[in-house]
Amino acid sequence: YKSAKGGNAKSGHGERCNCSSYRRFVPRRIPVSSERQIEELVHKVGDRVSIDNSGPLVPSLHGGYRNMTVCIDHYSRWTHVFFTKSKSYDDILPCIRKLFDDYEKRGHKIREIKTDSGSEYGTAVDPMNSPHTLTQPSQSSLTPVEDRNTEFDDLLRSKGCRHRLSPVRRAELNGTVESTIGALKRKAGAMLYHANLSAAFWPEAISYAVWLRNRTAIRAYKSLVTPSDLFLHVHPDLRFARVFGCDAFEPVRLDNDVKMSDEKRGMSKN
């Protein structure tokens, strides 16, 4: 039923139709500026933390996890990752509490959290960032925490933290955490392939990829500054880094009354 101009001959709607019915049921991609000046600059750790969830993945061998929640600080690029069995609201909220506790333990304060408008973050859509009301998404639009009555927003309110929602179906406007998730998946896949391990070990590979990422120099800084320097105030020590999947032995303390075979004695020395 499509006409030569790209419209629908039966309904009379075309690609440039601006009626409410067409805009409601036919999503259209809104152009997004490539300039980075649409976001305010961050000046310290915790000024803006982006959070996103990825999954479902292959069920893990240990714990049965199928999702991971990645949190990255825009200033230090320090990354947290939490593994959950689902993408539900009840599984994500404890992870956010642990995130706040870890920042407070290190002497930092989270002032703003940036997420998408998924149900795991309070089931809310920012009307100021609706794709049907704006020709250009507003990156400066903040959803007032006091206007939402969910347990997620109660937690943010108690911590004095703002909540910034990215526009619906605009993953590129939350690109910091999106690119981080992609990089972690590629590194984890390469490590699993090199170690000849099953995909069910993906949480272990992701954890090691995050450990390495937090101790690698940041490309945006000219000097060799790592996320560990900015977040932990400790320069990383990579002497204990090993190849993922290499052989490892647990040290065993030998008692005088316990006799072990020569093979086990040799393994205990490693």
XYZ file of C-alpha atoms in Angstrom:
270
model
C 0.000 0.000 0.000
C 2.973 2.337 -0.056
C 2.916 5.083 -2.625
C 5.827 6.222 -4.761
C 6.584 9.087 -2.369
C 7.080 6.731 0.584
C 3.676 7.331 2.102
C 0.819 4.965 2.775
C -1.901 5.109 0.117
C -4.436 3.460 2.402
C -4.032 5.759 5.401
C -2.765 8.853 3.609
C 0.269 9.281 5.914
C 3.677 10.093 4.483
C 7.222 10.168 5.816
C 6.954 13.896 6.547
C 3.532 13.687 8.138
C 3.346 15.632 11.420
C -0.054 14.505 12.677
C -0.273 13.137 16.221
C -1.270 9.616 15.138
C 1.738 9.179 12.883
C 4.161 10.608 15.442
C 2.766 8.311 18.122
C 3.028 4.978 16.323
C 5.940 5.526 13.922
C 9.210 6.280 15.748
C 11.601 8.559 13.922
C 15.257 9.120 14.638
C 16.030 12.613 15.870
C 19.410 14.047 14.790
C 21.874 14.338 17.641
C 24.727 16.838 17.626
C 28.226 15.350 17.626
C 29.575 18.191 19.772
C 30.246 17.450 23.431
C 29.280 20.899 24.692
C 25.693 19.758 25.363
C 26.781 18.426 28.759
C 28.165 20.419 31.632
C 31.793 19.778 32.495
C 32.639 17.693 35.548
C 35.287 18.892 37.976
C 35.544 16.176 40.609
C 34.754 12.538 41.289
C 31.022 11.939 41.644
C 29.812 14.979 39.705
C 28.149 12.633 37.205
C 27.856 8.843 37.247
C 26.297 7.020 34.298
C 24.513 3.709 34.931
C 23.182 1.158 32.492
C 22.159 -2.491 32.514
C 23.132 -5.114 29.952
C 21.477 -8.469 29.403
C 20.152 -11.054 29.399
C 23.374 -12.977 28.861
C 24.297 -16.630 29.145
C 23.557 -17.930 32.668
C 26.806 -17.901 34.606
C 28.235 -21.067 36.111
C 28.624 -19.513 39.560
C 25.551 -17.701 40.819
C 23.354 -18.042 37.736
C 23.755 -14.357 36.806
C 22.277 -13.153 33.519
C 22.601 -9.363 33.745
C 25.251 -6.851 34.674
C 24.915 -3.256 35.831
C 27.817 -0.991 34.872
C 28.442 2.339 36.641
C 31.143 4.726 35.439
C 32.256 8.057 36.861
C 32.682 10.724 34.174
C 35.625 12.450 35.840
C 37.866 9.578 36.929
C 36.436 6.910 34.574
C 36.374 4.526 37.555
C 34.036 1.649 36.746
C 31.856 -0.473 39.011
C 30.091 -3.612 37.839
C 27.356 -5.567 39.603
C 25.976 -8.926 38.516
C 22.277 -9.705 38.918
C 19.985 -12.570 37.986
C 17.438 -10.304 36.324
C 16.831 -6.747 35.224
C 14.110 -6.175 37.763
C 13.793 -3.163 40.007
C 14.394 -5.254 43.153
C 17.754 -6.497 41.875
C 19.070 -3.122 40.705
C 18.260 -1.119 43.834
C 20.673 -3.014 46.171
C 23.424 -2.420 43.614
C 22.795 1.339 43.733
C 23.009 1.246 47.526
C 26.366 -0.538 47.322
C 27.529 2.068 44.828
C 26.747 4.934 47.212
C 28.430 3.101 50.097
C 31.618 2.546 48.107
C 31.819 6.204 47.067
C 31.266 7.358 50.661
C 33.891 4.913 51.906
C 36.434 6.505 49.550
C 35.496 10.029 50.613
C 33.474 10.926 47.505
C 29.889 12.024 47.004
C 27.676 11.221 44.030
C 25.945 14.433 42.968
C 24.230 13.259 39.810
C 23.209 9.906 38.324
C 22.469 9.576 34.631
C 20.345 6.664 33.378
C 17.839 5.822 30.707
C 14.108 5.760 31.456
C 13.950 2.012 32.072
C 11.670 0.449 34.636
C 14.618 -0.604 36.793
C 15.307 3.076 37.525
C 11.871 4.066 38.757
C 9.639 3.686 35.681
C 9.539 7.302 34.625
C 9.783 9.213 31.365
C 10.914 12.816 31.319
C 8.285 14.779 29.347
C 10.845 17.496 28.555
C 12.916 14.925 26.652
C 10.060 13.273 24.782
C 10.993 12.659 21.138
C 7.526 13.832 20.060
C 7.809 17.288 21.625
C 11.363 18.284 20.699
C 13.179 18.446 17.405
C 16.442 18.334 19.351
C 16.645 16.420 22.669
C 17.442 18.621 25.635
C 20.479 17.274 27.464
C 20.130 19.843 30.235
C 16.680 18.639 31.240
C 16.678 17.274 34.777
C 13.877 15.194 36.177
C 13.140 16.565 39.678
C 13.605 13.816 42.220
C 10.922 15.271 44.461
C 8.299 14.779 41.731
C 8.707 11.012 41.686
C 7.625 8.691 44.484
C 9.593 5.491 43.983
C 12.025 3.772 46.296
C 14.815 4.529 43.831
C 14.120 8.264 44.040
C 13.755 8.093 47.818
C 17.295 6.750 47.927
C 18.577 9.545 45.682
C 16.709 12.135 47.732
C 18.243 10.841 50.971
C 21.725 11.074 49.401
C 21.152 14.537 47.930
C 21.674 13.223 44.403
C 20.034 14.427 41.192
C 18.681 12.082 38.535
C 19.237 12.877 34.863
C 17.250 10.846 32.334
C 18.475 10.395 28.794
C 15.840 10.694 26.023
C 13.857 7.625 25.080
C 15.531 5.401 22.468
C 18.580 7.698 22.369
C 21.397 5.463 23.626
C 24.008 7.757 22.064
C 23.177 10.450 24.637
C 24.321 8.070 27.373
C 27.327 7.059 25.329
C 29.903 7.008 28.129
C 28.484 3.930 29.804
C 27.291 2.407 26.519
C 30.811 2.448 25.067
C 32.192 1.092 28.337
C 29.825 -1.888 28.227
C 30.836 -2.614 24.651
C 34.544 -2.449 25.495
C 34.116 -4.745 28.510
C 32.226 -7.311 26.437
C 34.905 -7.346 23.758
C 37.698 -7.753 26.293
C 35.850 -10.487 28.173
C 35.108 -12.353 24.943
C 38.762 -12.207 23.913
C 39.910 -13.500 27.304
C 37.420 -16.379 27.291
C 38.465 -17.336 23.771
C 42.172 -17.244 24.634
C 41.644 -19.287 27.806
C 39.397 -21.767 25.959
C 36.698 -21.380 28.609
C 32.949 -21.581 28.373
C 30.824 -18.466 28.012
C 29.328 -19.336 31.409
C 32.452 -17.776 32.987
C 31.618 -14.312 31.640
C 31.245 -12.679 35.131
C 34.834 -13.648 35.987
C 36.074 -12.289 32.650
C 34.084 -9.055 33.047
C 35.420 -8.565 36.582
C 39.006 -8.930 35.422
C 38.383 -6.599 32.471
C 37.038 -3.978 34.896
C 40.049 -4.502 37.183
C 42.410 -3.859 34.284
C 40.401 -0.896 32.997
C 40.521 0.840 36.383
C 44.322 0.521 36.408
C 45.031 1.579 32.830
C 45.950 5.136 31.826
C 43.071 7.312 30.630
C 43.370 8.365 27.006
C 41.709 11.738 27.641
C 44.545 12.812 29.975
C 47.956 13.630 28.554
C 49.800 12.353 31.601
C 49.730 8.709 32.701
C 46.789 9.165 35.042
C 44.692 6.120 35.839
C 41.198 5.854 37.344
C 42.845 4.373 40.437
C 44.882 7.560 40.915
C 41.780 9.748 40.836
C 39.321 7.522 42.687
C 41.477 5.605 45.179
C 44.365 8.123 45.324
C 46.690 5.137 44.917
C 48.916 4.439 41.929
C 48.156 0.918 40.652
C 50.610 -1.926 41.087
C 50.399 -4.359 38.173
C 53.003 -6.800 39.440
C 50.229 -9.159 40.485
C 48.446 -9.079 37.122
C 48.280 -12.453 35.424
C 46.961 -13.809 32.141
C 43.274 -14.646 32.451
C 42.744 -18.405 32.600
C 46.270 -19.327 33.686
C 46.882 -22.127 36.180
C 46.540 -21.106 39.816
C 47.135 -23.018 43.017
C 45.791 -22.336 46.480
C 48.491 -22.297 49.182
C 48.037 -24.996 51.819
C 49.484 -24.724 55.327
C 50.978 -28.017 56.422
C 50.443 -29.157 59.988
C 52.862 -31.458 61.734
C 50.184 -34.105 62.179
C 49.076 -34.088 58.548
C 51.079 -35.974 55.964
C 50.628 -35.088 52.319
C 51.845 -36.655 49.126
C 54.808 -35.293 47.237
C 52.525 -34.019 44.480
C 50.436 -31.938 46.869
C 53.555 -30.672 48.604
C 54.873 -29.395 45.296
C 51.593 -27.640 44.525
C 51.523 -25.981 47.941
C 54.836 -24.252 47.269
C 53.310 -22.307 44.380
